């Protein structure tokens, strides 16, 4: 499968995280590399994609520890922030 970015003017990391990054939680890296390729990416977008993939691989290698660290730093998602 080819993911084409031809004629795309702006790519944001949130999109890449939700689409490509999430794949690393569902499939082995070898499978993703075998079946997915990209075209039409500018150099800076390719750099962003690489960061997204690197971060996804780190996160999905140990999501419980990353989630625990996030909760310790930020607090539970359902907790209202203290704005006082």
PDB file of N, CA and C in Angstrom:
ATOM      1  N   UNK A   1       0.844  -1.163   0.000  1.00  0.00           N
ATOM      2  CA  UNK A   1       0.000   0.000   0.000  1.00  0.00           C
ATOM      3  C   UNK A   1       0.895   1.235   0.000  1.00  0.00           C
ATOM      4  N   UNK A   2       0.528   2.195  -0.798  1.00  0.00           N
ATOM      5  CA  UNK A   2       1.271   3.452  -0.871  1.00  0.00           C
ATOM      6  C   UNK A   2       0.414   4.547  -0.253  1.00  0.00           C
ATOM      7  N   UNK A   3       0.991   5.234   0.718  1.00  0.00           N
ATOM      8  CA  UNK A   3       0.336   6.382   1.317  1.00  0.00           C
ATOM      9  C   UNK A   3       0.886   7.618   0.606  1.00  0.00           C
ATOM     10  N   UNK A   4       0.050   8.226  -0.217  1.00  0.00           N
ATOM     11  CA  UNK A   4       0.500   9.346  -1.041  1.00  0.00           C
ATOM     12  C   UNK A   4       0.161  10.686  -0.384  1.00  0.00           C
ATOM     13  N   UNK A   5       1.153  11.554  -0.419  1.00  0.00           N
ATOM     14  CA  UNK A   5       0.980  12.912   0.083  1.00  0.00           C
ATOM     15  C   UNK A   5       1.098  13.919  -1.051  1.00  0.00           C
ATOM     16  N   UNK A   6       0.932  13.443  -2.269  1.00  0.00           N
ATOM     17  CA  UNK A   6       0.972  14.329  -3.433  1.00  0.00           C
ATOM     18  C   UNK A   6      -0.094  15.419  -3.267  1.00  0.00           C
ATOM     19  N   UNK A   7       0.270  16.632  -3.566  1.00  0.00           N
ATOM     20  CA  UNK A   7      -0.614  17.799  -3.507  1.00  0.00           C
ATOM     21  C   UNK A   7      -1.083  18.149  -2.101  1.00  0.00           C
ATOM     22  N   UNK A   8      -0.503  17.536  -1.083  1.00  0.00           N
ATOM     23  CA  UNK A   8      -0.819  17.898   0.299  1.00  0.00           C
ATOM     24  C   UNK A   8       0.102  19.047   0.682  1.00  0.00           C
ATOM     25  N   UNK A   9      -0.486  20.123   1.154  1.00  0.00           N
ATOM     26  CA  UNK A   9       0.311  21.301   1.470  1.00  0.00           C
ATOM     27  C   UNK A   9       0.797  21.324   2.907  1.00  0.00           C
ATOM     28  N   UNK A  10      -0.009  20.797   3.832  1.00  0.00           N
ATOM     29  CA  UNK A  10       0.356  20.828   5.246  1.00  0.00           C
ATOM     30  C   UNK A  10       0.099  19.463   5.862  1.00  0.00           C
ATOM     31  N   UNK A  11       1.085  18.960   6.578  1.00  0.00           N
ATOM     32  CA  UNK A  11       0.939  17.715   7.326  1.00  0.00           C
ATOM     33  C   UNK A  11       1.268  18.040   8.777  1.00  0.00           C
ATOM     34  N   UNK A  12       0.417  17.596   9.688  1.00  0.00           N
ATOM     35  CA  UNK A  12       0.679  17.835  11.104  1.00  0.00           C
ATOM     36  C   UNK A  12       0.999  16.507  11.788  1.00  0.00           C
ATOM     37  N   UNK A  13       1.806  16.580  12.830  1.00  0.00           N
ATOM     38  CA  UNK A  13       2.226  15.359  13.521  1.00  0.00           C
ATOM     39  C   UNK A  13       1.041  14.630  14.148  1.00  0.00           C
ATOM     40  N   UNK A  14       0.005  15.348  14.557  1.00  0.00           N
ATOM     41  CA  UNK A  14      -1.165  14.684  15.147  1.00  0.00           C
ATOM     42  C   UNK A  14      -1.795  13.709  14.156  1.00  0.00           C
ATOM     43  N   UNK A  15      -1.854  14.098  12.887  1.00  0.00           N
ATOM     44  CA  UNK A  15      -2.376  13.192  11.863  1.00  0.00           C
ATOM     45  C   UNK A  15      -1.483  11.970  11.732  1.00  0.00           C
ATOM     46  N   UNK A  16      -0.172  12.188  11.647  1.00  0.00           N
ATOM     47  CA  UNK A  16       0.750  11.067  11.492  1.00  0.00           C
ATOM     48  C   UNK A  16       0.720  10.153  12.711  1.00  0.00           C
ATOM     49  N   UNK A  17       0.591  10.723  13.904  1.00  0.00           N
ATOM     50  CA  UNK A  17       0.490   9.907  15.122  1.00  0.00           C
ATOM     51  C   UNK A  17      -0.753   9.028  15.081  1.00  0.00           C
ATOM     52  N   UNK A  18      -1.880   9.615  14.690  1.00  0.00           N
ATOM     53  CA  UNK A  18      -3.159   8.898  14.698  1.00  0.00           C
ATOM     54  C   UNK A  18      -3.250   7.869  13.586  1.00  0.00           C
ATOM     55  N   UNK A  19      -2.520   8.081  12.520  1.00  0.00           N
ATOM     56  CA  UNK A  19      -2.612   7.149  11.391  1.00  0.00           C
ATOM     57  C   UNK A  19      -1.422   6.200  11.373  1.00  0.00           C
ATOM     58  N   UNK A  20      -0.260   6.697  11.071  1.00  0.00           N
ATOM     59  CA  UNK A  20       0.923   5.850  10.936  1.00  0.00           C
ATOM     60  C   UNK A  20       1.424   5.369  12.299  1.00  0.00           C
ATOM     61  N   UNK A  21       1.562   6.270  13.252  1.00  0.00           N
ATOM     62  CA  UNK A  21       2.090   5.882  14.564  1.00  0.00           C
ATOM     63  C   UNK A  21       1.285   4.785  15.227  1.00  0.00           C
ATOM     64  N   UNK A  22      -0.001   4.865  15.103  1.00  0.00           N
ATOM     65  CA  UNK A  22      -0.885   3.870  15.723  1.00  0.00           C
ATOM     66  C   UNK A  22      -0.676   2.465  15.150  1.00  0.00           C
ATOM     67  N   UNK A  23      -0.232   2.381  13.906  1.00  0.00           N
ATOM     68  CA  UNK A  23       0.032   1.074  13.298  1.00  0.00           C
ATOM     69  C   UNK A  23       1.042   0.258  14.104  1.00  0.00           C
ATOM     70  N   UNK A  24       1.988   0.960  14.733  1.00  0.00           N
ATOM     71  CA  UNK A  24       3.036   0.276  15.488  1.00  0.00           C
ATOM     72  C   UNK A  24       2.504  -0.384  16.754  1.00  0.00           C
ATOM     73  N   UNK A  25       1.309  -0.051  17.160  1.00  0.00           N
ATOM     74  CA  UNK A  25       0.660  -0.728  18.270  1.00  0.00           C
ATOM     75  C   UNK A  25      -0.135  -1.936  17.828  1.00  0.00           C
ATOM     76  N   UNK A  26      -0.325  -2.073  16.522  1.00  0.00           N
ATOM     77  CA  UNK A  26      -1.152  -3.159  15.981  1.00  0.00           C
ATOM     78  C   UNK A  26      -0.355  -4.211  15.209  1.00  0.00           C
ATOM     79  N   UNK A  27       0.765  -3.808  14.611  1.00  0.00           N
ATOM     80  CA  UNK A  27       1.522  -4.699  13.732  1.00  0.00           C
ATOM     81  C   UNK A  27       3.003  -4.622  14.043  1.00  0.00           C
ATOM     82  N   UNK A  28       3.730  -5.696  13.773  1.00  0.00           N
ATOM     83  CA  UNK A  28       5.190  -5.636  13.907  1.00  0.00           C
ATOM     84  C   UNK A  28       5.786  -4.666  12.876  1.00  0.00           C
ATOM     85  N   UNK A  29       6.902  -4.078  13.223  1.00  0.00           N
ATOM     86  CA  UNK A  29       7.556  -3.126  12.329  1.00  0.00           C
ATOM     87  C   UNK A  29       7.865  -3.743  10.960  1.00  0.00           C
ATOM     88  N   UNK A  30       8.282  -4.991  10.951  1.00  0.00           N
ATOM     89  CA  UNK A  30       8.615  -5.649   9.688  1.00  0.00           C
ATOM     90  C   UNK A  30       7.402  -5.684   8.748  1.00  0.00           C
ATOM     91  N   UNK A  31       6.237  -5.937   9.307  1.00  0.00           N
ATOM     92  CA  UNK A  31       5.013  -5.991   8.505  1.00  0.00           C
ATOM     93  C   UNK A  31       4.684  -4.620   7.934  1.00  0.00           C
ATOM     94  N   UNK A  32       4.810  -3.599   8.761  1.00  0.00           N
ATOM     95  CA  UNK A  32       4.525  -2.230   8.302  1.00  0.00           C
ATOM     96  C   UNK A  32       5.481  -1.858   7.178  1.00  0.00           C
ATOM     97  N   UNK A  33       6.759  -2.116   7.374  1.00  0.00           N
ATOM     98  CA  UNK A  33       7.753  -1.777   6.344  1.00  0.00           C
ATOM     99  C   UNK A  33       7.521  -2.547   5.049  1.00  0.00           C
ATOM    100  N   UNK A  34       7.048  -3.783   5.182  1.00  0.00           N
ATOM    101  CA  UNK A  34       6.814  -4.617   3.996  1.00  0.00           C
ATOM    102  C   UNK A  34       5.622  -4.130   3.176  1.00  0.00           C
ATOM    103  N   UNK A  35       4.569  -3.678   3.854  1.00  0.00           N
ATOM    104  CA  UNK A  35       3.321  -3.388   3.158  1.00  0.00           C
ATOM    105  C   UNK A  35       2.995  -1.909   2.998  1.00  0.00           C
ATOM    106  N   UNK A  36       3.752  -1.020   3.620  1.00  0.00           N
ATOM    107  CA  UNK A  36       3.418   0.400   3.554  1.00  0.00           C
ATOM    108  C   UNK A  36       4.610   1.204   3.057  1.00  0.00           C
ATOM    109  N   UNK A  37       4.364   2.035   2.067  1.00  0.00           N
ATOM    110  CA  UNK A  37       5.384   2.958   1.598  1.00  0.00           C
ATOM    111  C   UNK A  37       4.744   4.339   1.443  1.00  0.00           C
ATOM    112  N   UNK A  38       5.587   5.334   1.275  1.00  0.00           N
ATOM    113  CA  UNK A  38       5.135   6.728   1.228  1.00  0.00           C
ATOM    114  C   UNK A  38       5.654   7.378  -0.042  1.00  0.00           C
ATOM    115  N   UNK A  39       4.896   8.330  -0.541  1.00  0.00           N
ATOM    116  CA  UNK A  39       5.371   9.132  -1.670  1.00  0.00           C
ATOM    117  C   UNK A  39       4.860  10.556  -1.523  1.00  0.00           C
ATOM    118  N   UNK A  40       5.591  11.471  -2.129  1.00  0.00           N
ATOM    119  CA  UNK A  40       5.164  12.859  -2.153  1.00  0.00           C
ATOM    120  C   UNK A  40       5.458  13.635  -0.883  1.00  0.00           C
ATOM    121  N   UNK A  41       6.355  13.122  -0.039  1.00  0.00           N
ATOM    122  CA  UNK A  41       6.697  13.831   1.198  1.00  0.00           C
ATOM    123  C   UNK A  41       7.885  14.760   0.962  1.00  0.00           C
ATOM    124  N   UNK A  42       7.767  15.978   1.440  1.00  0.00           N
ATOM    125  CA  UNK A  42       8.890  16.907   1.429  1.00  0.00           C
ATOM    126  C   UNK A  42       9.869  16.490   2.527  1.00  0.00           C
ATOM    127  N   UNK A  43      11.096  16.978   2.455  1.00  0.00           N
ATOM    128  CA  UNK A  43      12.134  16.592   3.424  1.00  0.00           C
ATOM    129  C   UNK A  43      11.697  16.843   4.862  1.00  0.00           C
ATOM    130  N   UNK A  44      11.138  18.010   5.164  1.00  0.00           N
ATOM    131  CA  UNK A  44      10.745  18.301   6.541  1.00  0.00           C
ATOM    132  C   UNK A  44       9.591  17.402   6.995  1.00  0.00           C
ATOM    133  N   UNK A  45       8.697  17.030   6.070  1.00  0.00           N
ATOM    134  CA  UNK A  45       7.609  16.112   6.410  1.00  0.00           C
ATOM    135  C   UNK A  45       8.147  14.696   6.634  1.00  0.00           C
ATOM    136  N   UNK A  46       9.137  14.312   5.850  1.00  0.00           N
ATOM    137  CA  UNK A  46       9.766  13.009   6.031  1.00  0.00           C
ATOM    138  C   UNK A  46      10.476  12.944   7.382  1.00  0.00           C
ATOM    139  N   UNK A  47      11.113  14.041   7.775  1.00  0.00           N
ATOM    140  CA  UNK A  47      11.745  14.111   9.099  1.00  0.00           C
ATOM    141  C   UNK A  47      10.699  13.970  10.205  1.00  0.00           C
ATOM    142  N   UNK A  48       9.551  14.631  10.038  1.00  0.00           N
ATOM    143  CA  UNK A  48       8.479  14.537  11.021  1.00  0.00           C
ATOM    144  C   UNK A  48       7.951  13.103  11.084  1.00  0.00           C
ATOM    145  N   UNK A  49       7.775  12.464   9.949  1.00  0.00           N
ATOM    146  CA  UNK A  49       7.317  11.075   9.916  1.00  0.00           C
ATOM    147  C   UNK A  49       8.301  10.173  10.649  1.00  0.00           C
ATOM    148  N   UNK A  50       9.586  10.392  10.448  1.00  0.00           N
ATOM    149  CA  UNK A  50      10.600   9.598  11.141  1.00  0.00           C
ATOM    150  C   UNK A  50      10.489   9.778  12.654  1.00  0.00           C
ATOM    151  N   UNK A  51      10.296  11.008  13.129  1.00  0.00           N
ATOM    152  CA  UNK A  51      10.132  11.250  14.570  1.00  0.00           C
ATOM    153  C   UNK A  51       8.888  10.545  15.096  1.00  0.00           C
ATOM    154  N   UNK A  52       7.796  10.615  14.347  1.00  0.00           N
ATOM    155  CA  UNK A  52       6.549   9.963  14.755  1.00  0.00           C
ATOM    156  C   UNK A  52       6.765   8.456  14.872  1.00  0.00           C
ATOM    157  N   UNK A  53       7.418   7.856  13.879  1.00  0.00           N
ATOM    158  CA  UNK A  53       7.671   6.418  13.902  1.00  0.00           C
ATOM    159  C   UNK A  53       8.592   6.057  15.062  1.00  0.00           C
ATOM    160  N   UNK A  54       9.663   6.812  15.259  1.00  0.00           N
ATOM    161  CA  UNK A  54      10.580   6.542  16.375  1.00  0.00           C
ATOM    162  C   UNK A  54       9.850   6.619  17.711  1.00  0.00           C
ATOM    163  N   UNK A  55       9.026   7.654  17.896  1.00  0.00           N
ATOM    164  CA  UNK A  55       8.275   7.801  19.145  1.00  0.00           C
ATOM    165  C   UNK A  55       7.249   6.687  19.323  1.00  0.00           C
ATOM    166  N   UNK A  56       6.594   6.292  18.239  1.00  0.00           N
ATOM    167  CA  UNK A  56       5.607   5.213  18.318  1.00  0.00           C
ATOM    168  C   UNK A  56       6.279   3.898  18.718  1.00  0.00           C
ATOM    169  N   UNK A  57       7.425   3.616  18.138  1.00  0.00           N
ATOM    170  CA  UNK A  57       8.137   2.377  18.482  1.00  0.00           C
ATOM    171  C   UNK A  57       8.545   2.383  19.951  1.00  0.00           C
ATOM    172  N   UNK A  58       9.021   3.527  20.440  1.00  0.00           N
ATOM    173  CA  UNK A  58       9.376   3.622  21.863  1.00  0.00           C
ATOM    174  C   UNK A  58       8.147   3.430  22.739  1.00  0.00           C
ATOM    175  N   UNK A  59       7.077   4.145  22.423  1.00  0.00           N
ATOM    176  CA  UNK A  59       5.859   4.061  23.228  1.00  0.00           C
ATOM    177  C   UNK A  59       5.312   2.635  23.245  1.00  0.00           C
ATOM    178  N   UNK A  60       5.138   2.030  22.089  1.00  0.00           N
ATOM    179  CA  UNK A  60       4.506   0.716  22.029  1.00  0.00           C
ATOM    180  C   UNK A  60       5.427  -0.401  22.508  1.00  0.00           C
ATOM    181  N   UNK A  61       6.698  -0.101  22.734  1.00  0.00           N
ATOM    182  CA  UNK A  61       7.580  -1.106  23.333  1.00  0.00           C
ATOM    183  C   UNK A  61       7.263  -1.287  24.817  1.00  0.00           C
ATOM    184  N   UNK A  62       6.656  -0.270  25.447  1.00  0.00           N
ATOM    185  CA  UNK A  62       6.309  -0.352  26.854  1.00  0.00           C
ATOM    186  C   UNK A  62       5.236   0.686  27.205  1.00  0.00           C
ATOM    187  N   UNK A  63       4.030   0.533  26.674  1.00  0.00           N
ATOM    188  CA  UNK A  63       3.004   1.572  26.856  1.00  0.00           C
ATOM    189  C   UNK A  63       2.582   1.778  28.309  1.00  0.00           C
ATOM    190  N   UNK A  64       2.600   0.747  29.124  1.00  0.00           N
ATOM    191  CA  UNK A  64       2.182   0.917  30.525  1.00  0.00           C
ATOM    192  C   UNK A  64       3.104   1.872  31.270  1.00  0.00           C
ATOM    193  N   UNK A  65       4.400   1.730  31.076  1.00  0.00           N
ATOM    194  CA  UNK A  65       5.337   2.635  31.739  1.00  0.00           C
ATOM    195  C   UNK A  65       5.193   4.064  31.228  1.00  0.00           C
ATOM    196  N   UNK A  66       5.013   4.222  29.913  1.00  0.00           N
ATOM    197  CA  UNK A  66       4.815   5.573  29.364  1.00  0.00           C
ATOM    198  C   UNK A  66       3.525   6.195  29.890  1.00  0.00           C
ATOM    199  N   UNK A  67       2.456   5.411  29.935  1.00  0.00           N
ATOM    200  CA  UNK A  67       1.180   5.922  30.448  1.00  0.00           C
ATOM    201  C   UNK A  67       1.282   6.276  31.926  1.00  0.00           C
ATOM    202  N   UNK A  68       1.970   5.444  32.690  1.00  0.00           N
ATOM    203  CA  UNK A  68       2.141   5.714  34.123  1.00  0.00           C
ATOM    204  C   UNK A  68       2.938   6.999  34.326  1.00  0.00           C
ATOM    205  N   UNK A  69       4.018   7.167  33.567  1.00  0.00           N
ATOM    206  CA  UNK A  69       4.831   8.383  33.679  1.00  0.00           C
ATOM    207  C   UNK A  69       4.010   9.614  33.303  1.00  0.00           C
ATOM    208  N   UNK A  70       3.200   9.500  32.263  1.00  0.00           N
ATOM    209  CA  UNK A  70       2.349  10.614  31.838  1.00  0.00           C
ATOM    210  C   UNK A  70       1.354  10.968  32.938  1.00  0.00           C
ATOM    211  N   UNK A  71       0.724   9.968  33.532  1.00  0.00           N
ATOM    212  CA  UNK A  71      -0.255  10.203  34.590  1.00  0.00           C
ATOM    213  C   UNK A  71       0.399  10.836  35.803  1.00  0.00           C
ATOM    214  N   UNK A  72       1.611  10.383  36.141  1.00  0.00           N
ATOM    215  CA  UNK A  72       2.326  10.984  37.268  1.00  0.00           C
ATOM    216  C   UNK A  72       2.648  12.449  36.999  1.00  0.00           C
ATOM    217  N   UNK A  73       2.993  12.765  35.774  1.00  0.00           N
ATOM    218  CA  UNK A  73       3.372  14.130  35.426  1.00  0.00           C
ATOM    219  C   UNK A  73       2.161  15.045  35.256  1.00  0.00           C
ATOM    220  N   UNK A  74       1.137  14.570  34.563  1.00  0.00           N
ATOM    221  CA  UNK A  74      -0.002  15.403  34.184  1.00  0.00           C
ATOM    222  C   UNK A  74      -1.218  15.167  35.065  1.00  0.00           C
ATOM    223  N   UNK A  75      -1.398  13.946  35.532  1.00  0.00           N
ATOM    224  CA  UNK A  75      -2.576  13.588  36.299  1.00  0.00           C
ATOM    225  C   UNK A  75      -3.518  12.757  35.441  1.00  0.00           C
ATOM    226  N   UNK A  76      -4.498  12.117  36.068  1.00  0.00           N
ATOM    227  CA  UNK A  76      -5.460  11.291  35.316  1.00  0.00           C
ATOM    228  C   UNK A  76      -6.218  12.133  34.288  1.00  0.00           C
ATOM    229  N   UNK A  77      -6.594  11.487  33.176  1.00  0.00           N
ATOM    230  CA  UNK A  77      -7.301  12.198  32.110  1.00  0.00           C
ATOM    231  C   UNK A  77      -8.642  12.747  32.559  1.00  0.00           C
ATOM    232  N   UNK A  78      -9.319  12.055  33.458  1.00  0.00           N
ATOM    233  CA  UNK A  78     -10.672  12.484  33.859  1.00  0.00           C
ATOM    234  C   UNK A  78     -10.638  13.502  34.989  1.00  0.00           C
ATOM    235  N   UNK A  79      -9.465  13.845  35.459  1.00  0.00           N
ATOM    236  CA  UNK A  79      -9.334  14.825  36.538  1.00  0.00           C
ATOM    237  C   UNK A  79      -9.313  16.234  35.955  1.00  0.00           C
ATOM    238  N   UNK A  80     -10.097  17.128  36.541  1.00  0.00           N
ATOM    239  CA  UNK A  80     -10.111  18.519  36.099  1.00  0.00           C
ATOM    240  C   UNK A  80      -8.814  19.192  36.499  1.00  0.00           C
ATOM    241  N   UNK A  81      -8.221  19.981  35.602  1.00  0.00           N
ATOM    242  CA  UNK A  81      -6.974  20.664  35.944  1.00  0.00           C
ATOM    243  C   UNK A  81      -7.203  21.741  36.999  1.00  0.00           C
ATOM    244  N   UNK A  82      -6.200  21.932  37.840  1.00  0.00           N
ATOM    245  CA  UNK A  82      -6.246  22.965  38.866  1.00  0.00           C
ATOM    246  C   UNK A  82      -5.804  24.278  38.231  1.00  0.00           C
ATOM    247  N   UNK A  83      -6.716  25.211  38.079  1.00  0.00           N
ATOM    248  CA  UNK A  83      -6.405  26.480  37.437  1.00  0.00           C
ATOM    249  C   UNK A  83      -6.362  27.648  38.439  1.00  0.00           C
ATOM    250  N   UNK A  84      -6.270  27.314  39.709  1.00  0.00           N
ATOM    251  CA  UNK A  84      -6.259  28.385  40.716  1.00  0.00           C
ATOM    252  C   UNK A  84      -4.902  29.015  40.859  1.00  0.00           C
TER     253      UNK A  84
END
